Amino acid sequence: MSGLAWIMMATVATLACALVLSAATAGVVALLFGISSRLFGNGTDQ
């Protein structure tokens, strides 16, 4: 049972790490895209 528990814990930790990393990457890409579009775009600020 301990081996299965270790495998489940490792799987959950890996999935959580991948989810956090993908979310952080998407946030950084969106932030950079927004900054670049604001700098190099037409700059219609409301």
PDB file of C-alpha atoms in Angstrom:
ATOM      1  CA  MET A   1       0.000   0.000   0.000  1.00  0.00           C
ATOM      2  CA  SER A   2       2.896   2.336   0.731  1.00  0.00           C
ATOM      3  CA  GLY A   3       4.242   1.964  -2.801  1.00  0.00           C
ATOM      4  CA  LEU A   4       0.851   2.801  -4.298  1.00  0.00           C
ATOM      5  CA  ALA A   5       0.545   5.771  -1.935  1.00  0.00           C
ATOM      6  CA  TRP A   6       3.986   7.017  -2.993  1.00  0.00           C
ATOM      7  CA  ILE A   7       3.052   6.671  -6.678  1.00  0.00           C
ATOM      8  CA  MET A   8      -0.229   8.516  -6.116  1.00  0.00           C
ATOM      9  CA  MET A   9       1.521  11.284  -4.159  1.00  0.00           C
ATOM     10  CA  ALA A  10       4.172  11.669  -6.864  1.00  0.00           C
ATOM     11  CA  THR A  11       1.503  11.771  -9.587  1.00  0.00           C
ATOM     12  CA  VAL A  12      -0.556  14.394  -7.755  1.00  0.00           C
ATOM     13  CA  ALA A  13       2.544  16.488  -7.032  1.00  0.00           C
ATOM     14  CA  THR A  14       3.666  16.276 -10.662  1.00  0.00           C
ATOM     15  CA  LEU A  15       0.219  17.255 -11.937  1.00  0.00           C
ATOM     16  CA  ALA A  16       0.024  20.170  -9.486  1.00  0.00           C
ATOM     17  CA  CYS A  17       3.508  21.352 -10.496  1.00  0.00           C
ATOM     18  CA  ALA A  18       2.637  21.126 -14.190  1.00  0.00           C
ATOM     19  CA  LEU A  19      -0.626  23.004 -13.609  1.00  0.00           C
ATOM     20  CA  VAL A  20       1.093  25.795 -11.658  1.00  0.00           C
ATOM     21  CA  LEU A  21       3.903  26.068 -14.221  1.00  0.00           C
ATOM     22  CA  SER A  22       1.476  26.192 -17.154  1.00  0.00           C
ATOM     23  CA  ALA A  23      -0.647  28.818 -15.400  1.00  0.00           C
ATOM     24  CA  ALA A  24       2.430  30.924 -14.606  1.00  0.00           C
ATOM     25  CA  THR A  25       3.678  30.598 -18.192  1.00  0.00           C
ATOM     26  CA  ALA A  26       0.276  31.618 -19.576  1.00  0.00           C
ATOM     27  CA  GLY A  27       0.156  34.593 -17.202  1.00  0.00           C
ATOM     28  CA  VAL A  28       3.652  35.768 -18.169  1.00  0.00           C
ATOM     29  CA  VAL A  29       2.870  35.378 -21.882  1.00  0.00           C
ATOM     30  CA  ALA A  30      -0.393  37.304 -21.492  1.00  0.00           C
ATOM     31  CA  LEU A  31       1.376  40.037 -19.500  1.00  0.00           C
ATOM     32  CA  LEU A  32       4.168  40.375 -22.076  1.00  0.00           C
ATOM     33  CA  PHE A  33       1.624  40.361 -24.916  1.00  0.00           C
ATOM     34  CA  GLY A  34      -0.399  43.099 -23.212  1.00  0.00           C
ATOM     35  CA  ILE A  35       2.707  45.216 -22.537  1.00  0.00           C
ATOM     36  CA  SER A  36       4.005  44.809 -26.098  1.00  0.00           C
ATOM     37  CA  SER A  37       0.598  45.553 -27.618  1.00  0.00           C
ATOM     38  CA  ARG A  38       0.275  48.644 -25.416  1.00  0.00           C
ATOM     39  CA  LEU A  39       3.793  49.820 -26.341  1.00  0.00           C
ATOM     40  CA  PHE A  40       3.728  49.029 -30.057  1.00  0.00           C
ATOM     41  CA  GLY A  41      -0.019  49.244 -30.655  1.00  0.00           C
ATOM     42  CA  ASN A  42      -2.169  52.235 -31.439  1.00  0.00           C
ATOM     43  CA  GLY A  43      -2.449  52.943 -27.717  1.00  0.00           C
ATOM     44  CA  THR A  44      -6.172  53.563 -27.331  1.00  0.00           C
ATOM     45  CA  ASP A  45      -6.322  53.856 -23.545  1.00  0.00           C
ATOM     46  CA  GLN A  46      -9.730  54.179 -21.945  1.00  0.00           C
TER      47      GLN A  46
END
